[in-house]
Amino acid sequence: MKRRYLMLLLCSLSCLWPLAALAADVQATLDRSRVELGETVTLNLRADGDAMANTPDLSALSRDFAVLGSSSNTSISIVNGRRTAQLTVGVALRPLHAGTLHIPALSFAGGTTAPVNLEVVPPDAGAETAGRKDVFLEATIDPASAYVGQQMVYTVRLFFATDLTSGALEDPQVTGIDFRRLGNEINYQAERGGRRYNVIERRYAATPQREGHLRIPSVAFQGESVNMAGSDAFFGNGTPISAASPTVDIDVRPAPAQVGQGAWLPARELSLTLDGGPAHGDLHVGEPLNLVMNLQATGLPYEALPSLSLPSLDGATVYPDKPVNGTRVDGQWLVGRRQQSFAVVPNRAGTFTIPETTLTWWNLAENHAETARVPARTFTVLPTAGGPAPSSSSAPQAAAAPLASTATQEPVVAVAGTPWRVLALISLGLWVLSVLAWLAWRWRERQRGSTPVTRTEPAGASAARLRAAFLLEARGNDAAKQASALLSWAKAERPALQNLGELARALSASPQREAIDALQRKQYAGAEDAALGDRLATVFKDGFAWQPAPGSSDASPLPPLYPFNLRR
């Protein structure tokens, strides 16, 4: 019986799942968060996906707003073969009273929007005078006082109560202030002096570059208007019309004294992160570790942010990739972002540490200095695959040692009864026989007039073949193949080498080491170097410039096993 109920429940959930998947991702936004009483505001309802929806029930807004009308728009975009669609329904609202008005959650396109608040302030005291004009401009700055380098919002509004056939509105230009447009123009309606106007609003990010008292001069509008009730309306004859905004003054303060000599970064928010790590939990010598550092600040363009880097690391080499930078607009704020990727290549087994990274910035919301931190990270590096095992792996061998000694204990006890003098004589006799055998071999070789034959020809032939393969590959443009061919050639002469880092340290010629470093930058960091192939072929055409092997000496041609030299 329980199994039957469980099957019915699963069937019900499987039927409801497609309906849940159809629910669209919806949101509600206002084109402005603060308006004067008498102005209109647009409530935008957006739904992602191929949603079909009508204007939702807005009866809950009747107490605070007059609903003037609505319009809908569907946008479709295709990026890299992926199709996305968005439905937008715009609702024109006129606030009925001042205060903080609340727009509740609304059901739209199968989803529910989040509540939104709107601040409505009383109308400007000078609106009565402005209401006598057909066209006029307003200009405001927020805040009126700021630090040098702090983003402010400069707003210009064009009011017109006549039909315009053409027009051009200037952009502000001031020496010492950087202006950037914030989004598109906003269109709405407002009242001034009891008269209704159409309004075009532009917003700019204004960033002062020097301290002191600065003034933004008037911006001008030039256009033509037509009286639709006049006799010239049919012929399209227009009347020139112009307007100018009032000047705006700004007080710019210097950076606080406690900031010190570091970068001055006044922002509303700032974050600094370092992401990435071993894909499978382990690092090996010669295998790159990919890390990504991100710096993002609200209220600053990316040009004002410092470049990102990692310090030189003991035990690893850092190869930076091309940075990704940009500035986007989020409402009335610029959001600057810098992203830097790194390939960190360990060059020896053990551990290496990326030290802590800090960045001090000024929190404008709380008016004090803060420090963003990326904590230090330590990585353990294992030898390359097939290389010598780490010292910790010797523990199993040590554990097996007692078993070996136990197995050989009986023969040792049996020999213990033999006099040591006999053992010494036997050892001495064997040594004398070996010396005599060696002398006889040397005599026979001299009688034949020949020297001992060495077996280096196969290895030399292999090295020559690998050298030719590398020089052929060097003329190409594949960094991975070039690195593999170079390392194979080097291992034919020095079998202990495991990676290019060890090869570079074993060479004495700086041009060869620098060429290997450039090859690794191209392989791991994607650095463009069109002449690298010719450079590799040139510096390695005569072979490797090896450093002297440790402990090497030409004092004797005999192996160190022999106690003396025999020369004729």
Coordinates of C-alpha atoms in Angstrom, one line a residue, residues 16-396:
L16 CA 4.3 19.3 -12.1
W17 CA 8.0 19.5 -13.1
P18 CA 7.4 20.8 -16.7
L19 CA 5.0 23.4 -15.3
A20 CA 7.7 24.6 -12.8
A21 CA 10.2 24.7 -15.6
L22 CA 8.0 27.0 -17.6
A23 CA 8.0 29.7 -14.8
A24 CA 9.9 32.6 -16.2
D25 CA 12.6 34.6 -14.4
V26 CA 10.9 37.9 -13.8
Q27 CA 11.9 41.3 -12.3
A28 CA 10.5 44.7 -11.7
T29 CA 12.5 47.9 -12.0
L30 CA 11.8 51.7 -12.1
D31 CA 13.5 54.0 -14.6
R32 CA 14.2 56.4 -11.7
S33 CA 14.3 55.8 -7.9
R34 CA 13.5 59.5 -7.0
V35 CA 11.0 61.8 -8.6
E36 CA 9.2 65.1 -7.9
L37 CA 5.4 65.1 -7.3
G38 CA 3.7 65.6 -10.7
E39 CA 6.4 63.7 -12.7
T40 CA 5.7 60.3 -14.2
V41 CA 7.8 57.2 -13.8
T42 CA 8.0 54.0 -15.8
L43 CA 7.7 50.6 -14.1
N44 CA 9.4 48.0 -16.3
L45 CA 8.4 44.3 -15.9
R46 CA 10.8 41.9 -17.5
A47 CA 10.6 38.2 -18.1
D48 CA 13.4 36.1 -19.6
G49 CA 12.6 33.4 -22.1
D50 CA 9.7 33.0 -24.6
A51 CA 7.1 34.1 -22.1
M52 CA 3.7 35.4 -23.2
A53 CA 2.1 37.7 -20.8
N54 CA -0.3 40.6 -20.5
T55 CA -0.2 43.5 -18.2
P56 CA -0.6 42.2 -14.6
D57 CA -3.3 43.3 -12.2
L58 CA -2.3 46.7 -11.0
S59 CA -5.2 47.4 -8.7
A60 CA -2.9 47.3 -5.7
L61 CA -1.2 50.5 -7.0
S62 CA -4.4 52.6 -7.2
R63 CA -4.0 54.1 -3.7
D64 CA -0.5 55.6 -4.5
F65 CA -0.4 55.9 -8.3
A66 CA -2.4 56.8 -11.3
V67 CA -1.9 54.2 -14.1
L68 CA -1.5 56.2 -17.4
G69 CA -0.9 53.3 -19.8
S70 CA 1.3 50.4 -20.8
S71 CA 3.4 49.1 -23.7
S72 CA 5.2 45.8 -24.4
N73 CA 8.3 44.9 -26.3
T74 CA 10.1 41.5 -27.1
S75 CA 13.8 41.4 -27.8
I76 CA 15.6 38.4 -29.2
S77 CA 19.4 37.9 -29.5
I78 CA 21.6 35.1 -30.8
V79 CA 25.1 34.9 -29.5
N80 CA 27.4 32.0 -30.5
G81 CA 24.4 30.1 -31.8
R82 CA 22.5 30.5 -28.5
R83 CA 19.1 32.2 -28.7
T84 CA 17.8 34.3 -25.8
A85 CA 14.5 36.2 -25.6
Q86 CA 13.2 38.8 -23.2
L87 CA 9.7 40.3 -22.8
T88 CA 9.4 43.8 -21.3
V89 CA 6.1 45.5 -20.3
G90 CA 6.4 49.2 -19.4
V91 CA 3.7 50.8 -17.2
A92 CA 3.5 54.6 -17.0
L93 CA 2.7 55.7 -13.4
R94 CA 2.1 59.1 -11.8
P95 CA 2.5 59.4 -8.1
L96 CA -0.5 60.8 -6.2
H97 CA 1.4 62.1 -3.1
A98 CA 4.9 62.6 -1.7
G99 CA 6.7 60.2 0.4
T100 CA 8.2 56.7 0.0
L101 CA 5.7 54.8 -2.1
H102 CA 5.7 51.0 -2.1
I103 CA 5.1 48.9 -5.2
P104 CA 4.2 45.4 -4.0
A105 CA 5.1 42.0 -5.5
L106 CA 3.2 41.4 -8.8
S107 CA 2.3 38.2 -10.6
F108 CA 3.8 38.4 -14.1
A109 CA 4.6 35.8 -16.8
G110 CA 4.2 32.9 -14.4
G111 CA 6.5 34.4 -11.8
T112 CA 6.4 36.9 -9.0
T113 CA 8.4 40.2 -9.0
A114 CA 10.2 41.6 -5.9
P115 CA 8.8 44.7 -4.2
V116 CA 10.2 48.1 -5.3
N117 CA 10.2 51.5 -3.5
L118 CA 10.0 55.0 -5.0
E119 CA 10.9 58.2 -3.3
V120 CA 8.6 61.1 -4.2
V121 CA 9.5 64.6 -3.1
P122 CA 7.6 67.9 -3.3
P123 CA 8.0 69.9 -6.5
D124 CA 10.7 72.6 -6.9
A125 CA 9.8 76.0 -5.5
G126 CA 10.9 77.6 -8.8
A127 CA 8.5 75.5 -10.9
E128 CA 6.0 78.3 -11.2
T129 CA 8.4 80.5 -13.1
A130 CA 9.5 77.6 -15.3
G131 CA 5.9 76.8 -16.2
R132 CA 5.7 79.9 -18.3
K133 CA 8.3 78.6 -20.8
D134 CA 7.7 76.2 -23.7
V135 CA 11.2 74.7 -23.4
F136 CA 13.8 74.9 -20.6
L137 CA 16.6 72.9 -19.1
E138 CA 17.5 71.8 -15.5
A139 CA 20.8 70.5 -14.3
T140 CA 21.8 68.9 -10.9
I141 CA 24.8 67.2 -9.3
D142 CA 24.7 64.6 -6.6
P143 CA 26.5 64.9 -4.3
A144 CA 27.4 68.6 -4.3
S145 CA 30.7 68.0 -2.5
A146 CA 33.0 65.0 -3.1
Y147 CA 36.6 63.7 -2.9
V148 CA 38.9 64.0 -5.9
G149 CA 38.4 60.9 -8.0
Q150 CA 35.0 60.2 -6.6
Q151 CA 32.2 59.5 -9.1
M152 CA 29.3 62.0 -8.9
V153 CA 26.0 61.9 -10.9
Y154 CA 25.4 65.0 -13.2
T155 CA 21.8 65.0 -14.5
V156 CA 20.4 67.2 -17.3
R157 CA 16.6 67.4 -18.0
L158 CA 15.1 68.9 -21.1
F159 CA 11.4 70.0 -20.5
F160 CA 9.3 70.9 -23.6
A161 CA 5.6 71.5 -23.9
T162 CA 5.6 72.1 -27.6
D163 CA 6.0 69.8 -30.7
L164 CA 9.7 69.6 -31.6
T165 CA 10.7 68.7 -35.1
S166 CA 14.4 68.6 -34.4
G167 CA 16.9 69.3 -31.7
A168 CA 20.4 68.8 -30.4
L169 CA 21.5 68.8 -26.7
E170 CA 25.1 69.4 -25.9
D171 CA 27.2 67.1 -23.6
P172 CA 29.0 68.8 -20.7
Q173 CA 32.7 69.5 -21.2
V174 CA 34.9 70.8 -18.3
T175 CA 38.6 70.9 -17.8
G176 CA 39.4 68.9 -14.7
I177 CA 36.2 66.7 -14.8
D178 CA 35.7 63.4 -16.6
F179 CA 32.2 62.9 -18.0
R180 CA 30.7 59.5 -19.1
R181 CA 27.2 58.8 -20.2
L182 CA 25.2 56.6 -17.8
G183 CA 22.9 54.4 -19.9
N184 CA 20.3 55.7 -22.4
E185 CA 18.1 58.7 -22.2
I186 CA 14.9 58.5 -20.0
N187 CA 11.6 59.8 -21.3
Y188 CA 8.7 60.8 -18.9
Q189 CA 6.3 63.5 -18.1
A190 CA 6.3 66.1 -15.3
E191 CA 4.4 69.2 -14.1
R192 CA 6.0 72.6 -13.7
G193 CA 3.8 75.6 -12.6
G194 CA 0.6 73.6 -13.3
R195 CA 1.7 72.9 -16.9
R196 CA 2.5 69.4 -18.2
Y197 CA 5.8 68.8 -19.9
N198 CA 7.5 66.0 -21.8
V199 CA 11.0 65.3 -20.3
I200 CA 14.1 63.9 -21.7
E201 CA 16.7 63.1 -19.0
R202 CA 20.4 62.3 -19.4
R203 CA 22.7 61.2 -16.7
Y204 CA 26.5 61.4 -16.6
A205 CA 29.2 60.0 -14.3
A206 CA 31.2 63.1 -13.4
T207 CA 34.6 62.4 -11.8
P208 CA 36.7 65.4 -10.7
Q209 CA 40.4 65.0 -11.4
R210 CA 41.7 67.8 -9.2
E211 CA 40.7 69.4 -5.9
G212 CA 39.2 72.8 -5.3
H213 CA 36.1 74.7 -6.4
L214 CA 34.9 73.6 -9.9
R215 CA 32.0 74.9 -12.0
I216 CA 30.1 73.1 -14.7
P217 CA 28.9 75.7 -17.2
S218 CA 25.6 75.7 -19.0
V219 CA 24.8 73.1 -21.6
A220 CA 22.7 74.3 -24.5
F221 CA 19.8 73.0 -26.5
Q222 CA 19.1 74.1 -30.1
G223 CA 16.0 72.9 -32.0
E224 CA 12.9 73.8 -33.9
S225 CA 9.2 73.7 -32.8
V226 CA 6.0 73.6 -34.8
N227 CA 2.6 74.9 -33.8
M228 CA 0.3 72.2 -35.0
A229 CA -2.7 74.5 -34.9
G230 CA -1.0 77.2 -37.1
S231 CA -1.2 77.6 -40.8
D232 CA 2.5 76.7 -41.3
A233 CA 2.2 73.3 -39.7
F234 CA 1.1 71.7 -43.1
F235 CA 4.3 73.0 -44.8
G236 CA 6.6 71.9 -42.0
N237 CA 7.9 75.4 -41.3
G238 CA 9.5 75.4 -37.8
T239 CA 10.4 78.1 -35.3
P240 CA 13.9 78.0 -33.9
I241 CA 14.0 77.5 -30.2
S242 CA 16.8 77.3 -27.7
A243 CA 17.4 76.8 -24.0
A244 CA 20.4 76.7 -21.6
S245 CA 20.8 74.9 -18.2
P246 CA 22.0 76.7 -15.1
T247 CA 25.6 76.4 -14.0
V248 CA 26.5 73.9 -11.3
D249 CA 29.2 74.4 -8.7
I250 CA 31.2 71.6 -7.1
D251 CA 33.5 71.5 -4.0
V252 CA 36.2 68.9 -4.5
R253 CA 38.1 67.8 -1.4
P254 CA 41.6 66.2 -1.4
A255 CA 42.2 62.6 -0.4
P256 CA 42.3 62.1 3.4
A257 CA 45.7 62.3 5.0
Q258 CA 45.5 58.8 6.4
V259 CA 45.4 57.3 3.0
G260 CA 49.2 57.5 2.7
Q261 CA 51.2 56.9 -0.4
G262 CA 49.2 54.0 -1.9
A263 CA 46.7 54.1 -4.7
W264 CA 43.7 56.4 -4.0
L265 CA 40.5 54.3 -4.6
P266 CA 37.3 56.0 -3.5
A267 CA 34.5 53.5 -4.2
R268 CA 31.1 52.5 -2.8
E269 CA 32.1 48.8 -2.9
L270 CA 35.3 46.9 -3.8
S271 CA 36.2 43.2 -4.0
L272 CA 39.5 41.3 -4.6
T273 CA 39.6 37.6 -5.2
L274 CA 42.0 34.8 -6.4
D275 CA 40.3 31.7 -7.7
G276 CA 41.6 28.4 -9.0
G277 CA 43.5 25.4 -7.7
P278 CA 44.6 21.9 -8.6
A279 CA 42.0 20.2 -10.8
H280 CA 42.6 16.8 -9.0
G281 CA 43.9 17.9 -5.7
D282 CA 47.6 17.4 -6.6
L283 CA 50.3 19.5 -8.2
H284 CA 53.3 18.0 -10.1
V285 CA 56.5 19.5 -11.3
G286 CA 56.1 21.1 -14.7
E287 CA 52.3 21.0 -14.7
P288 CA 50.7 24.5 -14.8
L289 CA 48.4 25.8 -12.0
N290 CA 45.8 28.1 -13.4
L291 CA 44.7 31.0 -11.2
V292 CA 42.4 34.0 -11.9
M293 CA 42.6 37.2 -9.9
N294 CA 39.5 39.6 -10.1
L295 CA 39.3 43.2 -8.9
Q296 CA 35.9 45.0 -9.1
A297 CA 34.9 48.4 -7.8
T298 CA 31.6 50.3 -7.8
G299 CA 32.0 54.0 -8.5
L300 CA 35.3 53.7 -10.4
P301 CA 36.2 52.9 -14.1
Y302 CA 38.7 50.1 -14.7
E303 CA 41.3 52.7 -15.7
A304 CA 41.5 53.9 -12.1
L305 CA 42.1 50.4 -10.7
P306 CA 45.7 49.1 -10.3
S307 CA 47.1 46.4 -12.5
L308 CA 47.0 42.9 -11.1
S309 CA 50.2 40.7 -10.7
L310 CA 51.7 38.0 -8.6
P311 CA 55.2 38.3 -7.0
S312 CA 58.1 36.0 -7.9
L313 CA 57.7 32.7 -6.2
D314 CA 60.3 30.4 -4.7
G315 CA 59.9 27.0 -6.4
A316 CA 57.6 28.1 -9.3
T317 CA 57.5 30.4 -12.3
V318 CA 54.6 32.8 -12.9
Y319 CA 53.4 33.4 -16.5
P320 CA 50.6 36.1 -16.7
D321 CA 48.0 35.8 -19.5
K322 CA 46.4 38.8 -21.3
P323 CA 44.3 40.9 -18.9
V324 CA 40.6 41.3 -19.4
N325 CA 39.4 44.8 -18.4
G326 CA 36.1 46.7 -18.8
T327 CA 33.6 49.2 -17.3
R328 CA 29.9 48.6 -17.2
V329 CA 27.0 50.8 -16.0
D330 CA 24.9 49.6 -13.1
G331 CA 22.1 52.1 -12.6
Q332 CA 23.8 55.4 -11.8
W333 CA 27.2 53.9 -11.0
L334 CA 30.2 52.9 -13.1
V335 CA 31.5 49.4 -12.2
G336 CA 35.1 48.9 -13.2
R337 CA 36.7 45.4 -13.4
R338 CA 40.1 44.0 -13.9
Q339 CA 40.8 40.3 -14.4
Q340 CA 44.2 38.7 -14.8
S341 CA 44.9 35.0 -15.3
F342 CA 48.2 33.3 -14.4
A343 CA 49.8 30.0 -15.2
V344 CA 52.0 29.1 -12.2
V345 CA 54.5 26.3 -13.2
P346 CA 56.2 24.5 -10.3
N347 CA 59.9 23.8 -11.1
R348 CA 60.8 21.5 -8.1
A349 CA 59.1 19.1 -5.7
G350 CA 58.1 20.3 -2.3
T351 CA 56.0 23.3 -1.4
F352 CA 55.6 26.9 -2.6
T353 CA 53.5 29.7 -1.1
I354 CA 51.6 32.6 -2.8
P355 CA 51.8 35.4 -0.2
E356 CA 48.9 37.4 1.0
T357 CA 47.7 40.2 -1.4
T358 CA 46.2 43.4 0.1
L359 CA 44.6 46.5 -1.4
T360 CA 43.6 49.6 0.6
W361 CA 40.6 51.6 -0.6
W362 CA 38.3 54.3 0.7
N363 CA 34.7 53.2 1.5
L364 CA 32.5 56.2 0.5
A365 CA 29.4 54.8 2.0
E366 CA 31.0 54.7 5.5
N367 CA 33.7 57.3 4.9
H368 CA 36.7 55.3 6.2
A369 CA 39.6 53.3 4.8
E370 CA 39.2 49.5 4.3
T371 CA 41.6 46.8 3.2
A372 CA 40.7 44.0 0.7
R373 CA 42.7 40.8 1.3
V374 CA 43.5 37.6 -0.6
P375 CA 44.9 35.2 2.0
A376 CA 48.2 33.4 1.5
R377 CA 48.0 29.9 -0.2
T378 CA 50.5 27.1 0.1
F379 CA 50.6 24.3 -2.4
T380 CA 52.3 20.9 -2.2
V381 CA 54.2 19.8 -5.4
L382 CA 54.8 16.2 -6.2
P383 CA 57.5 14.9 -8.6
T384 CA 56.7 14.5 -12.2
A385 CA 55.0 11.2 -13.3
G386 CA 57.6 8.5 -13.5
G387 CA 60.1 10.6 -11.5
P388 CA 61.7 9.7 -8.2
A389 CA 59.2 9.1 -5.4
P390 CA 59.0 11.6 -2.6
S391 CA 60.8 11.0 0.7
S392 CA 57.6 10.2 2.5
S393 CA 57.1 7.1 0.3
S394 CA 60.1 5.5 1.9
A395 CA 58.0 4.6 5.0
P396 CA 56.6 1.3 3.5

